[in-house]
CSV table of C-alpha atoms in Angstrom, one decimal:
chain,number,residue,atom,x,y,z
A,1,UNK,CA,122.8,182.5,163.4
A,2,UNK,CA,121.4,186.0,162.7
A,3,UNK,CA,123.9,188.8,162.8
A,4,UNK,CA,123.4,191.3,165.7
A,5,UNK,CA,123.0,195.0,164.6
A,6,UNK,CA,125.5,197.3,166.3
A,7,UNK,CA,122.9,199.6,167.7
A,8,UNK,CA,124.8,202.8,168.7
A,9,UNK,CA,122.4,205.8,168.7
A,10,UNK,CA,121.2,208.4,171.1
A,11,UNK,CA,122.6,208.1,174.6
A,12,UNK,CA,119.8,206.9,177.0
A,13,UNK,CA,121.6,208.5,180.0
A,14,UNK,CA,121.4,212.1,178.3
A,15,UNK,CA,117.7,211.6,177.6
A,16,UNK,CA,116.9,210.3,181.2
A,17,UNK,CA,118.9,213.4,182.7
A,18,UNK,CA,117.3,216.0,180.3
A,19,UNK,CA,113.9,214.5,179.4
A,20,UNK,CA,111.8,217.6,178.9
A,21,UNK,CA,114.6,219.4,177.1
A,22,UNK,CA,114.9,216.4,174.8
A,23,UNK,CA,111.3,216.2,174.2
A,24,UNK,CA,111.2,219.8,173.2
A,25,UNK,CA,114.1,219.3,170.9
A,26,UNK,CA,112.5,216.7,168.8
A,27,UNK,CA,109.0,217.5,169.1
A,28,UNK,CA,108.6,218.7,165.5
A,29,UNK,CA,110.7,215.8,164.1
A,30,UNK,CA,107.7,213.6,163.1
A,31,UNK,CA,108.8,211.1,165.9
A,32,UNK,CA,105.7,209.2,167.3
A,33,UNK,CA,107.2,206.9,170.0
A,34,UNK,CA,106.4,207.9,173.6
A,35,UNK,CA,109.4,209.0,175.4
A,36,UNK,CA,108.0,208.4,178.8
A,37,UNK,CA,107.6,204.7,177.8
A,38,UNK,CA,111.3,204.8,176.8
A,39,UNK,CA,112.2,206.1,180.3
A,40,UNK,CA,110.1,203.4,182.0
A,41,UNK,CA,111.9,200.7,180.0
A,42,UNK,CA,115.2,202.2,180.7
A,43,UNK,CA,114.4,202.0,184.6
A,44,UNK,CA,113.2,198.5,184.2
A,45,UNK,CA,116.3,197.6,182.3
A,46,UNK,CA,118.5,199.0,185.1
A,47,UNK,CA,116.6,197.3,187.8
A,48,UNK,CA,116.9,194.0,186.1
A,49,UNK,CA,120.7,194.5,185.6
A,50,UNK,CA,121.1,195.4,189.4
A,51,UNK,CA,118.9,192.4,190.4
A,52,UNK,CA,121.1,190.0,188.1
A,53,UNK,CA,124.3,191.6,189.6
A,54,UNK,CA,123.1,191.0,193.0
A,55,UNK,CA,122.4,187.3,192.4
A,56,UNK,CA,125.8,186.9,190.6
A,57,UNK,CA,127.5,188.3,193.7
A,58,UNK,CA,125.7,185.8,196.0
A,59,UNK,CA,126.5,183.0,193.6
A,60,UNK,CA,130.3,184.1,193.7
A,61,UNK,CA,130.2,184.1,197.4
A,62,UNK,CA,128.7,180.7,197.6
A,63,UNK,CA,131.5,179.3,195.3
A,64,UNK,CA,134.2,180.9,197.3
A,65,UNK,CA,132.8,179.4,200.5
A,66,UNK,CA,132.9,175.8,199.0
A,67,UNK,CA,130.1,174.8,201.3
A,68,UNK,CA,128.2,171.7,199.8
A,69,UNK,CA,125.2,172.5,201.7
A,70,UNK,CA,124.7,175.6,199.5
A,71,UNK,CA,125.1,173.8,196.2
A,72,UNK,CA,121.4,173.4,195.7
A,73,UNK,CA,120.9,177.2,196.4
A,74,UNK,CA,123.6,178.0,194.0
A,75,UNK,CA,121.6,176.0,191.2
A,76,UNK,CA,118.5,177.9,192.1
A,77,UNK,CA,120.3,181.2,191.8
A,78,UNK,CA,121.8,180.2,188.4
A,79,UNK,CA,118.2,179.6,187.2
A,80,UNK,CA,117.1,183.1,188.6
A,81,UNK,CA,120.1,184.7,186.7
A,82,UNK,CA,119.2,183.0,183.4
A,83,UNK,CA,115.5,184.2,183.9
A,84,UNK,CA,116.6,187.7,184.7
A,85,UNK,CA,119.0,187.7,181.7
A,86,UNK,CA,116.2,186.6,179.4
A,87,UNK,CA,113.8,189.4,180.7
A,88,UNK,CA,116.7,192.0,180.5
A,89,UNK,CA,117.3,191.1,177.0
A,90,UNK,CA,113.7,191.5,176.0
A,91,UNK,CA,113.5,194.9,177.8
A,92,UNK,CA,116.9,196.0,176.3
A,93,UNK,CA,115.8,195.2,172.8
A,94,UNK,CA,112.7,197.0,173.2
A,95,UNK,CA,114.7,200.0,174.5
A,96,UNK,CA,117.2,199.8,171.8
A,97,UNK,CA,114.4,199.7,169.1
A,98,UNK,CA,112.8,202.9,170.4
A,99,UNK,CA,116.3,204.6,170.7
A,100,UNK,CA,117.3,203.5,167.0
A,101,UNK,CA,114.0,205.2,165.7
A,102,UNK,CA,114.6,208.6,167.2
A,103,UNK,CA,115.9,211.0,164.5
A,104,UNK,CA,118.8,213.5,164.9
A,105,UNK,CA,118.3,216.6,167.0
A,106,UNK,CA,118.0,219.7,164.8
A,107,UNK,CA,120.2,222.6,165.3
A,108,UNK,CA,119.0,225.9,166.7
A,109,UNK,CA,118.8,227.8,163.5
A,110,UNK,CA,116.6,225.1,161.6
A,111,UNK,CA,113.0,226.6,161.3
A,112,UNK,CA,110.6,224.7,163.4
A,113,UNK,CA,107.5,223.1,161.6
A,114,UNK,CA,105.8,219.8,160.8
A,115,UNK,CA,106.5,219.9,157.0
A,116,UNK,CA,107.6,221.6,153.9
A,117,UNK,CA,105.3,224.5,154.5
A,118,UNK,CA,107.8,225.7,157.2
A,119,UNK,CA,110.9,225.6,155.0
A,120,UNK,CA,112.6,229.0,154.5
A,121,UNK,CA,114.0,230.3,151.2
A,122,UNK,CA,117.4,231.5,151.6
A,123,UNK,CA,118.3,232.7,148.0
A,124,UNK,CA,117.2,232.7,144.5
A,125,UNK,CA,119.7,232.6,141.7
A,126,UNK,CA,119.5,233.0,137.9
A,127,UNK,CA,116.9,234.4,135.5
A,128,UNK,CA,113.9,232.5,134.6
A,129,UNK,CA,113.8,232.3,130.8
A,130,UNK,CA,110.7,233.8,129.1
A,131,UNK,CA,109.5,231.5,126.1
A,132,UNK,CA,107.5,232.8,123.3
A,133,UNK,CA,105.8,229.4,123.1
A,134,UNK,CA,104.2,227.2,125.7
A,135,UNK,CA,107.1,225.2,127.1
A,136,UNK,CA,106.7,221.3,127.1
A,137,UNK,CA,107.5,219.0,129.9
A,138,UNK,CA,110.6,216.9,129.8
A,139,UNK,CA,108.6,213.6,129.0
A,140,UNK,CA,106.8,215.3,126.0
A,141,UNK,CA,110.2,216.6,124.7
A,142,UNK,CA,111.8,213.1,125.1
A,143,UNK,CA,109.0,211.1,123.7
A,144,UNK,CA,108.8,213.5,120.7
A,145,UNK,CA,112.4,213.0,120.1
A,146,UNK,CA,111.9,209.3,120.6
A,147,UNK,CA,114.7,209.2,123.2
A,148,UNK,CA,112.6,208.7,126.3
A,149,UNK,CA,110.5,205.4,126.3
A,150,UNK,CA,108.4,204.8,129.4
A,151,UNK,CA,105.9,202.4,127.8
A,152,UNK,CA,108.8,200.0,126.8
A,153,UNK,CA,110.1,200.2,130.4
A,154,UNK,CA,106.7,199.5,131.8
A,155,UNK,CA,106.6,196.2,129.6
A,156,UNK,CA,110.1,195.1,130.5
A,157,UNK,CA,110.3,196.1,134.2
A,158,UNK,CA,107.2,198.0,135.4
A,159,UNK,CA,106.1,201.4,136.3
A,160,UNK,CA,108.5,204.3,137.5
A,161,UNK,CA,111.4,203.1,135.1
A,162,UNK,CA,112.4,204.6,131.8
A,163,UNK,CA,114.6,203.7,128.7
A,164,UNK,CA,116.8,206.8,127.8
A,165,UNK,CA,118.1,206.4,124.3
A,166,UNK,CA,120.4,207.7,121.7
A,167,UNK,CA,121.6,211.3,122.3
A,168,UNK,CA,119.7,211.7,125.4
A,169,UNK,CA,121.5,208.7,126.9
A,170,UNK,CA,124.8,210.4,125.8
A,171,UNK,CA,123.7,213.6,127.4
A,172,UNK,CA,122.9,211.9,130.7
A,173,UNK,CA,126.3,210.2,130.7
A,174,UNK,CA,127.9,213.6,129.8
A,175,UNK,CA,126.2,215.3,132.8
A,176,UNK,CA,127.5,212.7,135.1
A,177,UNK,CA,131.1,212.7,133.8
A,178,UNK,CA,131.2,216.7,133.9
A,179,UNK,CA,129.9,216.6,137.5
A,180,UNK,CA,132.5,214.0,138.5
A,181,UNK,CA,135.3,216.0,136.7
A,182,UNK,CA,134.3,219.1,138.5
A,183,UNK,CA,134.1,217.6,141.9
A,184,UNK,CA,137.5,215.8,141.5
A,185,UNK,CA,139.5,218.4,139.6
A,186,UNK,CA,138.0,221.5,141.1
A,187,UNK,CA,136.3,220.9,144.3
A,188,UNK,CA,138.9,218.3,145.8
A,189,UNK,CA,136.8,215.1,146.1
A,190,UNK,CA,138.2,211.7,145.7
A,191,UNK,CA,136.3,209.6,143.2
A,192,UNK,CA,135.0,206.3,144.4
A,193,UNK,CA,133.4,203.4,142.4
A,194,UNK,CA,131.6,201.6,145.3
A,195,UNK,CA,129.6,198.4,145.7
A,196,UNK,CA,125.9,198.9,144.9
A,197,UNK,CA,124.7,196.6,147.8
A,198,UNK,CA,124.9,197.3,151.6
A,199,UNK,CA,124.6,195.0,154.6
A,200,UNK,CA,121.8,195.5,157.2
A,201,UNK,CA,124.6,196.9,159.6
A,202,UNK,CA,125.7,199.4,157.0
A,203,UNK,CA,122.0,200.5,156.3
A,204,UNK,CA,121.6,201.0,160.0
A,205,UNK,CA,124.7,203.1,160.1
A,206,UNK,CA,123.4,206.1,158.1
A,207,UNK,CA,119.9,205.8,159.3
A,208,UNK,CA,118.1,203.9,156.4
A,209,UNK,CA,117.3,201.0,158.9
A,210,UNK,CA,115.2,200.1,160.9
A,211,UNK,CA,112.7,203.0,160.2
A,212,UNK,CA,112.8,203.2,156.5
A,213,UNK,CA,112.9,199.4,155.6
A,214,UNK,CA,109.8,199.8,153.6
A,215,UNK,CA,111.5,202.1,151.2
A,216,UNK,CA,114.5,199.7,150.4
A,217,UNK,CA,115.0,197.0,147.8
A,218,UNK,CA,116.2,194.0,149.6
A,219,UNK,CA,118.2,191.3,147.7
A,220,UNK,CA,117.2,187.7,148.4
A,221,UNK,CA,119.7,185.3,149.2
A,222,UNK,CA,119.8,181.6,150.1
A,223,UNK,CA,120.8,182.5,153.5
A,224,UNK,CA,117.9,184.4,154.8
A,225,UNK,CA,120.1,185.9,157.6
A,226,UNK,CA,122.5,187.3,155.1
A,227,UNK,CA,120.5,190.6,154.5
A,228,UNK,CA,121.6,192.9,151.8
A,229,UNK,CA,120.1,195.9,150.1
A,230,UNK,CA,120.4,197.8,146.8
A,231,UNK,CA,121.7,201.3,147.8
A,232,UNK,CA,119.1,204.0,147.9
A,233,UNK,CA,122.0,206.5,147.5
A,234,UNK,CA,125.8,206.5,147.4
A,235,UNK,CA,125.9,208.2,150.9
A,236,UNK,CA,125.2,204.8,152.6
A,237,UNK,CA,128.3,202.9,151.1
A,238,UNK,CA,130.4,206.0,151.2
A,239,UNK,CA,129.9,207.0,154.7
A,240,UNK,CA,130.3,203.5,156.0
A,241,UNK,CA,133.9,203.4,154.6
A,242,UNK,CA,135.0,204.7,158.0
A,243,UNK,CA,132.7,202.5,160.3
A,244,UNK,CA,134.4,200.8,163.1
A,245,UNK,CA,137.5,202.8,162.8
A,246,UNK,CA,139.6,205.4,164.6
A,247,UNK,CA,140.8,207.7,161.8
A,248,UNK,CA,144.1,209.7,161.9
A,249,UNK,CA,143.1,213.3,162.3
A,250,UNK,CA,145.6,214.1,159.6
A,251,UNK,CA,143.4,212.3,157.2
A,252,UNK,CA,140.4,214.7,157.7
A,253,UNK,CA,138.5,216.1,156.1
A,254,UNK,CA,137.8,213.2,153.8
A,255,UNK,CA,135.8,214.3,150.8
A,256,UNK,CA,134.4,211.4,148.5
A,257,UNK,CA,132.3,211.5,145.4
A,258,UNK,CA,130.6,208.6,143.6
A,259,UNK,CA,128.3,208.4,140.5
A,260,UNK,CA,126.0,205.5,140.9
A,261,UNK,CA,122.5,204.2,140.1
A,262,UNK,CA,120.3,204.5,143.2
A,263,UNK,CA,117.2,202.3,144.0
A,264,UNK,CA,114.1,203.3,146.0
A,265,UNK,CA,110.6,201.8,146.5
A,266,UNK,CA,109.3,205.4,146.8
A,267,UNK,CA,107.0,204.0,149.5
A,268,UNK,CA,104.2,206.4,150.4
A,269,UNK,CA,104.4,208.3,147.0
A,270,UNK,CA,101.5,206.6,145.5
A,271,UNK,CA,100.0,209.0,143.0
A,272,UNK,CA,102.8,211.6,143.1
A,273,UNK,CA,104.9,212.6,140.0
A,274,UNK,CA,103.6,209.3,138.2
A,275,UNK,CA,104.6,210.9,134.8
A,276,UNK,CA,108.0,211.4,133.8
A,277,UNK,CA,111.4,210.9,135.5
A,278,UNK,CA,111.0,212.9,138.5
A,279,UNK,CA,110.3,210.0,140.9
A,280,UNK,CA,111.8,206.8,139.7
A,281,UNK,CA,112.6,203.5,141.4
A,282,UNK,CA,116.0,203.6,139.7
A,283,UNK,CA,118.0,206.9,138.9
A,284,UNK,CA,121.6,208.1,138.6
A,285,UNK,CA,123.0,210.5,141.1
A,286,UNK,CA,126.4,212.0,141.8
A,287,UNK,CA,126.8,211.9,145.6
A,288,UNK,CA,129.2,214.0,147.8
A,289,UNK,CA,130.2,212.7,151.3
A,290,UNK,CA,132.5,214.4,153.7
A,291,UNK,CA,134.0,213.0,157.1
A,292,UNK,CA,135.3,215.9,159.0
A,293,UNK,CA,136.3,216.8,162.8
A,294,UNK,CA,133.0,217.4,164.5
A,295,UNK,CA,133.3,221.1,165.1
A,296,UNK,CA,133.9,221.6,161.4
A,297,UNK,CA,130.4,220.3,160.3
A,298,UNK,CA,128.7,223.8,159.5
A,299,UNK,CA,131.5,225.1,157.5
A,300,UNK,CA,131.7,222.0,155.5
A,301,UNK,CA,127.9,222.3,155.0
A,302,UNK,CA,128.3,225.6,153.3
A,303,UNK,CA,131.1,224.5,151.2
A,304,UNK,CA,129.5,221.2,150.1
A,305,UNK,CA,126.2,223.3,149.2
A,306,UNK,CA,128.3,225.8,147.2
A,307,UNK,CA,129.9,222.7,145.3
A,308,UNK,CA,126.4,221.7,144.2
A,309,UNK,CA,125.1,225.1,143.5
A,310,UNK,CA,128.2,225.9,141.4
A,311,UNK,CA,127.3,223.1,139.0
A,312,UNK,CA,123.9,224.8,138.4
A,313,UNK,CA,125.7,228.3,137.9
A,314,UNK,CA,128.0,226.5,135.3
A,315,UNK,CA,124.8,225.0,133.5
A,316,UNK,CA,123.1,228.4,133.7
A,317,UNK,CA,120.0,226.9,135.3
A,318,UNK,CA,117.9,229.0,137.6
A,319,UNK,CA,117.5,227.6,141.2
A,320,UNK,CA,116.7,228.5,144.9
A,321,UNK,CA,118.4,227.4,148.1
A,322,UNK,CA,116.1,226.6,150.9
A,323,UNK,CA,116.7,225.6,154.6
A,324,UNK,CA,114.4,222.7,155.5
A,325,UNK,CA,112.1,222.8,158.6
A,326,UNK,CA,112.6,220.3,161.6
A,327,UNK,CA,109.6,218.1,160.2
A,328,UNK,CA,110.9,217.9,156.6
A,329,UNK,CA,114.5,217.2,157.3
A,330,UNK,CA,116.0,213.6,156.7
A,331,UNK,CA,116.0,211.3,159.7
A,332,UNK,CA,119.9,211.6,160.3
A,333,UNK,CA,120.2,215.2,159.5
A,334,UNK,CA,120.8,218.1,162.0
A,335,UNK,CA,120.5,220.7,159.2
A,336,UNK,CA,119.5,220.5,155.6
A,337,UNK,CA,119.8,222.7,152.6
A,338,UNK,CA,117.7,221.8,149.5
A,339,UNK,CA,118.5,223.1,146.1
A,340,UNK,CA,115.6,223.4,143.8
A,341,UNK,CA,115.9,223.9,140.1
A,342,UNK,CA,113.3,225.8,138.0
A,343,UNK,CA,111.2,223.6,135.6
A,344,UNK,CA,109.4,225.8,133.1
A,345,UNK,CA,106.5,223.3,132.3
A,346,UNK,CA,105.5,223.2,136.0
A,347,UNK,CA,106.2,226.9,136.7
A,348,UNK,CA,107.9,226.0,140.0
A,349,UNK,CA,111.2,224.8,141.6
A,350,UNK,CA,111.8,221.2,142.2
A,351,UNK,CA,114.5,219.6,144.4
A,352,UNK,CA,117.7,218.6,142.6
A,353,UNK,CA,120.0,218.3,145.8
A,354,UNK,CA,119.7,217.9,149.4
A,355,UNK,CA,122.8,218.7,151.4
A,356,UNK,CA,122.9,217.7,155.1
A,357,UNK,CA,125.1,217.9,158.0
A,358,UNK,CA,124.4,214.8,160.3
A,359,UNK,CA,126.8,216.0,163.2
A,360,UNK,CA,128.0,213.0,165.1
A,361,UNK,CA,124.7,211.0,164.7
A,362,UNK,CA,125.8,208.6,162.0
A,363,UNK,CA,129.2,208.2,163.4
A,364,UNK,CA,127.9,207.1,166.9
A,365,UNK,CA,125.8,204.5,165.0
A,366,UNK,CA,128.9,203.5,162.8
A,367,UNK,CA,131.6,203.7,165.6
A,368,UNK,CA,133.4,206.1,163.4
A,369,UNK,CA,136.0,208.1,165.5
A,370,UNK,CA,139.2,210.1,165.4
A,371,UNK,CA,141.8,211.2,167.9
A,372,UNK,CA,141.7,214.9,168.5
A,373,UNK,CA,144.7,217.2,168.8
A,374,UNK,CA,144.7,216.4,172.6
A,375,UNK,CA,144.8,212.8,171.7
A,376,UNK,CA,141.2,212.2,172.9
A,377,UNK,CA,138.9,209.9,170.9
A,378,UNK,CA,135.9,211.8,169.5
A,379,UNK,CA,133.1,210.8,167.0
A,380,UNK,CA,133.4,212.1,163.4
A,381,UNK,CA,131.2,214.6,161.8
A,382,UNK,CA,129.5,213.3,158.6
A,383,UNK,CA,127.9,215.2,155.7
A,384,UNK,CA,126.2,214.2,152.5
A,385,UNK,CA,124.7,215.8,149.5
A,386,UNK,CA,123.8,215.4,145.8
A,387,UNK,CA,126.1,217.2,143.6
A,388,UNK,CA,123.6,216.6,141.6
A,389,UNK,CA,120.8,214.2,140.9
A,390,UNK,CA,121.7,213.2,137.3
A,391,UNK,CA,118.2,212.5,136.0
A,392,UNK,CA,116.7,215.7,137.5
A,393,UNK,CA,119.7,217.7,135.9
A,394,UNK,CA,118.7,216.1,132.5
A,395,UNK,CA,115.1,217.1,133.1
A,396,UNK,CA,116.0,220.6,133.9
A,397,UNK,CA,118.3,220.8,130.8
A,398,UNK,CA,115.5,219.5,128.5
A,399,UNK,CA,113.0,222.0,129.9
A,400,UNK,CA,115.2,225.2,130.2
A,401,UNK,CA,117.1,224.6,126.9
A,402,UNK,CA,114.2,223.6,124.7
A,403,UNK,CA,113.4,225.2,121.4
A,404,UNK,CA,110.1,225.7,119.7
A,405,UNK,CA,110.9,223.1,117.1
A,406,UNK,CA,111.5,220.6,120.0
A,407,UNK,CA,115.3,220.4,119.8
A,408,UNK,CA,117.5,220.9,122.8
A,409,UNK,CA,120.4,223.3,122.9
A,410,UNK,CA,123.5,221.7,124.8
A,411,UNK,CA,124.8,223.9,127.6
A,412,UNK,CA,128.3,225.1,126.8
A,413,UNK,CA,130.0,223.3,129.7
A,414,UNK,CA,128.6,220.1,128.5
A,415,UNK,CA,129.6,220.5,124.8
A,416,UNK,CA,133.1,218.9,125.1
A,417,UNK,CA,131.4,215.9,126.6
A,418,UNK,CA,129.0,215.5,123.7
A,419,UNK,CA,131.4,215.8,120.7
A,420,UNK,CA,130.7,219.6,120.6
A,421,UNK,CA,127.2,219.0,119.0
């Protein structure tokens, strides 16, 4: 029997009572379903429930009377109730499918816009290095060193994979270890080594399903109803550690960090970043997740973003911080900062981290709650961010620390992790 998804999401009552306001709030969130259809389905669903309850009351009354002449009518009512139940289930499933595909409502200070063109730069940090030679791309450097092999990966696995070899493999590991050490020893996160697969319900909880199923790698099992997916980010598995729980407020904030491989199909990115390591099906990322009291989300977002940017400060890599527009933000986010690192070969900034507050959006889908100081049960606030993407950090180091002869200078903070070479 197929497991039923626990579809907690937007409250239909809130939408029904404030329809025009809700339409305005999500108008630039790239949401294409018709909210008027949603309200019609809601009305139909409530009418069917009322009709069913009316017949159930009539049947109960007949049962109490014990009048044998009414037994035939009772059977007819039972058939009516079954018919209405089936109809109501179909309508309710349609209603839930639309509700589960509606993104989170953006906060008031998020710039309105359809895409990345409406993002707003917050700050630029660091000096862009001036080279006395034409800087090479990370893949040119890596291939010249014979330490990045894309052709071999294509032969063994396919496109958008790479073999990282020798000292670059050591550097990649050093970056990850340095980030984990910094986040645990300096920033107060608890390290987790999580499973790399997630169930359908787990993916639903953080918002990857149902809308983004085409971007996920699903694992095939003998039992076709046992659906599991390779994690697209450790956010999925870390955030769901609190699903279906009522957490002790004394445990908050919970701050978790994991360094894991991540797997994405990159659906819809055909032709984008086909060269190099920018957009891969498999990549490493150090992920930060916070579970907090729901009125602490914005303070935690600033803190988390600073934890990520401090890594770039320590690595002495130039970057900028950007607040994403309503149309460029992730499905579950209410506010997002992107951190973009400078890549000399492209002469532009490229994303190396996204830090998002999701408010109570994910917690409602996961049923993650806590008792507040007045002993009332509330939904948690959840946040996630890259601290940082390991592959893109490797790219940034290769390009910003390259020398004219093609060698790479190791950033000072990474030298202890690289045997001081």
